[in-house]
């Protein structure tokens, strides 16, 4: 338990600035864990109707100051949508924000017209209807703005939420699945603030080039909250909703946990680990046993040996600039928990893997970033074409790739730059088949984002869903939102 002195200290720290709070390691934060409201829509048989409102508002994130924010059906961030495999969802999105926006269903297999990418903009005061059948298994998907050149800004201010898909198989497994009781969304984001409480988005060309990273961590919109556990086995649906930061998540007491799902749904069996690396847009579901009644802190901290090796280039630069490399994310207070925890099933689901024998095409995507000596000159900084895929920056009028519906392809993503890029493909859930080192942990599951390390080549095997539309493209891009906004994105149609 927390001593009185510690408690007073934590209050004092909180009265200053979030930065100070973060430096005060191990403190119990006075902030309660917030669970985004659940939105089940209105149901008529298999048809589920959702009414969403993109809105702006003011949110109490810092003490004594309000932050102008964006949200979906609330002032900051989105409500959690939940539906089943086999449902047909009808999502009406009204834009009550004064700028054009979109809502993209990240991770969903769906017709291109329903995707919510840059080709489905919603003007202020207008409405967009997205309708699709959920044809994929239970998974933690998410949704966010995908407005051309503005995705970074809009997501940073709050246009992001979780989209949970359930199915019969996942229900049969008896995993913790009581929303807000033993099953929690954990949307992790990093922000910077101005003195007046407003979010501080990009402030220099460095952030524009490397992506926006903040020094205050929010979980579901709350600074370093404490989750009061009432059950001894809890499921966390981790979503890295940050613009650019990759997290190495582990507990301060070194406890192990089980990864049960990746971006695209449940793994074949739980993977017991000490830590998990989560790049922007990646999700993982984990089971944490807190039957010991302790107060573990989930934090972002690189393994010592690893960080010593990796302490090159980018990280040294960051550290030299006084940037923090470690953060507490949130704390679980399990002091009220009693009794042994639920049994974790040995096997989860069987994967229907795309067959390598059926590969009909191989494509190569070179992720390119012009860096090096040019960086010393301000003139190059502002230029738009520093970030490319296969020599091109994104052009909304150019179709880069044409894919056959229902086909199996091998996509090879080569990172020619010196920083990591999380590569994302719309409309698919792929399997990683080769990369530098062993494929393990959540990367054994179905994925829609894969982190490609500097000078690494990753191969993914994709079976494209059967939707076809020669006119409306899907996107593939780096999910560092500032990279996406500046052109590290391409378009494919499925015919
Ligand atoms: Cu999460 Cu193209 O998006
Ligand atoms: Cu997406
Ligand atoms: Cu990138």
GROMACS .gro file of N, CA, C and O in nm, residues 44 250 274:
model
   12
   44UNK      N    1  -3.111  -0.499  -3.528
   44UNK     CA    2  -3.230  -0.567  -3.576
   44UNK      C    3  -3.179  -0.690  -3.650
   44UNK      O    4  -3.130  -0.682  -3.762
  250UNK      N    5   0.640  -0.354  -2.052
  250UNK     CA    6   0.663  -0.459  -1.954
  250UNK      C    7   0.625  -0.407  -1.817
  250UNK      O    8   0.600  -0.288  -1.801
  274UNK      N    9   0.779  -1.156  -2.113
  274UNK     CA   10   0.811  -1.051  -2.016
  274UNK      C   11   0.775  -0.913  -2.071
  274UNK      O   12   0.750  -0.820  -1.997
   0.00000   0.00000   0.00000
